[in-house]
Coordinates of C-alpha atoms in Angstrom, one line a residue:
X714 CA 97.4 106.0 101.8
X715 CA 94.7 108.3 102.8
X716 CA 94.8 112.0 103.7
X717 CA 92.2 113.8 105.1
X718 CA 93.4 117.5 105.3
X719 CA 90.8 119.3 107.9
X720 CA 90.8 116.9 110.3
X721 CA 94.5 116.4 110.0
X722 CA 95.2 112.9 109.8
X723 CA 97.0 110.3 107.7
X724 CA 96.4 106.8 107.5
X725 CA 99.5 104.8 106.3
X726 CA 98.2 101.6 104.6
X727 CA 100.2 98.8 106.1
X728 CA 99.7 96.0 103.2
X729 CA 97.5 93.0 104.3
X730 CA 95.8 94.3 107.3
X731 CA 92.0 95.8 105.6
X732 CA 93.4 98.7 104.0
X733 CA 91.5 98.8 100.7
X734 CA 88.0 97.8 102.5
X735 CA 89.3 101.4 104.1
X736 CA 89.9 102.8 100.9
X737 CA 86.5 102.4 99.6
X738 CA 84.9 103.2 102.6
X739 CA 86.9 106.7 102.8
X740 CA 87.3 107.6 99.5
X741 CA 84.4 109.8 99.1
X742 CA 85.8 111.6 102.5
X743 CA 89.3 112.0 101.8
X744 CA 91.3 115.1 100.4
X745 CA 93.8 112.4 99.3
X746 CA 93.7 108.8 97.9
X747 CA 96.9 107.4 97.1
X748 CA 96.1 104.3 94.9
X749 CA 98.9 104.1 93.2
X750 CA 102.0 103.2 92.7
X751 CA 102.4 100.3 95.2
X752 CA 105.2 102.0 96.5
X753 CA 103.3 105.2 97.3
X754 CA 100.1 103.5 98.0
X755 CA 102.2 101.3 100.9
X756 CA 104.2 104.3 101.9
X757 CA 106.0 103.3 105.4
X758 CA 106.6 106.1 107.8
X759 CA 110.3 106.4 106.3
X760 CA 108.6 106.9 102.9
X761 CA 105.8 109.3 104.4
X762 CA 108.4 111.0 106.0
X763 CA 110.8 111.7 103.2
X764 CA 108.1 112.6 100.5
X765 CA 104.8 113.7 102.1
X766 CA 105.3 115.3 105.4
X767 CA 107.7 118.2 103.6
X768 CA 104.9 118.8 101.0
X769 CA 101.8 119.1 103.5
X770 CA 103.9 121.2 105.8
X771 CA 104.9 123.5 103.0
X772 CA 101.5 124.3 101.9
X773 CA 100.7 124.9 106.1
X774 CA 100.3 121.5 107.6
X775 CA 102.3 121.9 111.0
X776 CA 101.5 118.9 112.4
X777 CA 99.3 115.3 111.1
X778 CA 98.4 112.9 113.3
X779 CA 99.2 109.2 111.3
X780 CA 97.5 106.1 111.8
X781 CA 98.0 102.5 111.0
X782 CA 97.4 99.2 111.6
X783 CA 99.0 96.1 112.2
X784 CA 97.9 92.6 112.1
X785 CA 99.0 89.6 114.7
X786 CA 102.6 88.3 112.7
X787 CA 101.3 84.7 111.8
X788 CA 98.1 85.9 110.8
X789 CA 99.5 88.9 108.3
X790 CA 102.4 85.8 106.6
X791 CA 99.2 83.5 106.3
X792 CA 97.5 86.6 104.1
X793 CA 100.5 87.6 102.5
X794 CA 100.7 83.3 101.4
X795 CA 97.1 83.0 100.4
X796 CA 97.5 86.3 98.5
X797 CA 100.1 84.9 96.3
X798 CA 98.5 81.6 95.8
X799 CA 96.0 83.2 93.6
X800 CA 96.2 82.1 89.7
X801 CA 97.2 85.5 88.4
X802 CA 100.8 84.9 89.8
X803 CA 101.2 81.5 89.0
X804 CA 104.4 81.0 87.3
X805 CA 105.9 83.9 88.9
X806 CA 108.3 84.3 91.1
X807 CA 106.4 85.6 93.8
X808 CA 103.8 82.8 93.4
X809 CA 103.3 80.7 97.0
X810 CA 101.6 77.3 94.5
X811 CA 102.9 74.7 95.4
X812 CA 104.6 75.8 98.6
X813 CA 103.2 75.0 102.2
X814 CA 103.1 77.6 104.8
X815 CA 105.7 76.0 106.8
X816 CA 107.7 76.4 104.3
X817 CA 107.0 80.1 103.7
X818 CA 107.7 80.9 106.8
X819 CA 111.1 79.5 106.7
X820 CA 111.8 81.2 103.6
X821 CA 110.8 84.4 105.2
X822 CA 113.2 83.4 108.4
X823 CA 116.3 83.5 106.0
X824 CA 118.3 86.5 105.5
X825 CA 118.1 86.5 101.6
X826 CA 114.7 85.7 101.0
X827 CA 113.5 84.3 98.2
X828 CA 110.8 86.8 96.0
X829 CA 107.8 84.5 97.0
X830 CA 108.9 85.6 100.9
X831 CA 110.0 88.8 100.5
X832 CA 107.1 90.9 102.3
X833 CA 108.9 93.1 104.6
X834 CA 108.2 93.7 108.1
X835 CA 105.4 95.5 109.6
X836 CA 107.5 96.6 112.4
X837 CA 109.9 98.5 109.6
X838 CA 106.9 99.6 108.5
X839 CA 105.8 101.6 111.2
X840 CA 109.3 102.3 112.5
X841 CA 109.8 106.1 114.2
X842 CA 112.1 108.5 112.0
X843 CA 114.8 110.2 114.2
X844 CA 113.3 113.1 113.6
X845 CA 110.3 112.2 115.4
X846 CA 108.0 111.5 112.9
X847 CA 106.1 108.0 113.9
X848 CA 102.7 106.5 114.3
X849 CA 100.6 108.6 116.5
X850 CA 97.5 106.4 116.5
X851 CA 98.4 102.4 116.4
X852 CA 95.7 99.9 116.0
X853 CA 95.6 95.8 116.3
X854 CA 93.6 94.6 112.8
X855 CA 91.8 92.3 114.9
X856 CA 90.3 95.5 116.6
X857 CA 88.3 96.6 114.1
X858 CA 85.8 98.1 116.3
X859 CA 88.3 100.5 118.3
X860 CA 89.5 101.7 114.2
X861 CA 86.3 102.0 113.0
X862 CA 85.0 104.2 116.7
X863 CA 88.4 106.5 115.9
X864 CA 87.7 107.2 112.6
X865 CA 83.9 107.6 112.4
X866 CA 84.8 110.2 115.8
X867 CA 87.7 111.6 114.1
X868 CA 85.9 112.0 110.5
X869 CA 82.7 112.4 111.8
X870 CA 81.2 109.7 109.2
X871 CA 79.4 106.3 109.8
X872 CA 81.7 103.8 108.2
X873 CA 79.9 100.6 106.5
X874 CA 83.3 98.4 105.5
X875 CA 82.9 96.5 102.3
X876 CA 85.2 92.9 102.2
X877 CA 87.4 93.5 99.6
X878 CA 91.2 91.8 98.4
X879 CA 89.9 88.7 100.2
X880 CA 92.6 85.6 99.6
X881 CA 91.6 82.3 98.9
X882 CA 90.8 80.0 102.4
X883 CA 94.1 77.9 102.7
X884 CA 95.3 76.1 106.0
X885 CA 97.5 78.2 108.0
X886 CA 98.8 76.0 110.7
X887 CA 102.6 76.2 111.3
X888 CA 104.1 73.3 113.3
X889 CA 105.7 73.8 116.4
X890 CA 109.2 74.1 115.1
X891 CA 108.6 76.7 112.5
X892 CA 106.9 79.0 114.5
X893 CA 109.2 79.1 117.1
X894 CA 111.9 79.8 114.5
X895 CA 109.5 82.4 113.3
X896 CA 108.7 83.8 116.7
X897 CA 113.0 84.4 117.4
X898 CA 114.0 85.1 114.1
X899 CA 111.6 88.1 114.2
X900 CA 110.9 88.9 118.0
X901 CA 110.4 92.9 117.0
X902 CA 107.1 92.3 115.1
X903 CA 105.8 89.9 118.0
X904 CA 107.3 92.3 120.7
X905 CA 105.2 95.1 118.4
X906 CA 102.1 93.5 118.6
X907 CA 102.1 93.0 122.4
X908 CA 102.9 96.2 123.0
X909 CA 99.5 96.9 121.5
X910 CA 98.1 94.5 124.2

């Protein structure tokens, strides 16, 4: 999570969609970095809202804008998969080896999902607290150019984005089947990501 103070906005660091090719970029701009726990680092709105929004608005903060991005469904499973194929979680738990994407996928579609599946949901992620607190600024992560013309205009900076937490290259096809299961099993993070259209 990144905080920049004077130009009053937040940017929510929704996991797997560029965020710490962000982080380096902004760093040297930002009031705040929160690196960090992951659980702080990935705060969703709910955590934003509970934790930091109080604290900036009692040291005068009335109102920050928040940003964040999200990433087409398939696309963000298929980095959350090649992310855990990488050799440092082999043997784990959480370790996709040895498991196709298909198979993922479906393990993400249960209701008790195993640890290797257990990402969350990008539409939680972002979900509006009842107290009004949401997303004021909601980008596609396939439309880099749009994020990086808001922030260099709202930062007044020139961004140069490094490629960083880059998975392995796997094959990310899902057949027919699964991804229809995929597609009705979790309609609110497709229905999310057209409302973006």
């Amino acid at each position: 999570m990144l905080v920049f103070w004077k130009q009053k906005l937040v940017f929510l660091a929704v996991p797997k969609t560029g965020t710490s090719a962000y982080e380096t970029a902004l760093t040297p701009h930002a009031s705040m970095v929160v690196s960090d726990p992951p659980e702080l680092k990935h705060a969703p709105v709910y955590r934003y809202n509970r934790f930091f929004r109080p604290m900036f608005e009692k040291v005068g903060a009335d109102h920050m804008d928040v940003m964040a991005v999200i990433r087409e469904p398939v696309s963000w499973l298929g980095s959350w998969y090649r992310y855990r194929q990488r050799p440092f979680l082999d043997g784990k738990r959480t370790s996709t080896k040895d498991i196709s994407f298909d198979d993922f996928v479906l393990a993400y579609c249960q209701g008790d999902k195993p640890p290797f599946a257990n990402v969350g949901a990008q539409s939680k992620f972002v979900e509006p607290r009842p107290n009004g607190t949401q997303v004021s600024h909601l980008f596609r992560y396939e439309d880099q150019g749009k994020i990086i013309d808001f922030l260099e205009d709202r930062l007044s900076v020139k961004l140069d984005l490094p490629r960083e937490n880059v998975s392995p290259k796997r094959d990310l096809e899902l057949s027919p089947e699964v991804e229809a299961k995929l597609r009705r099993k979790h309609a609110a993070e497709f229905d999310l990501w057209d409302s973006l259209g």
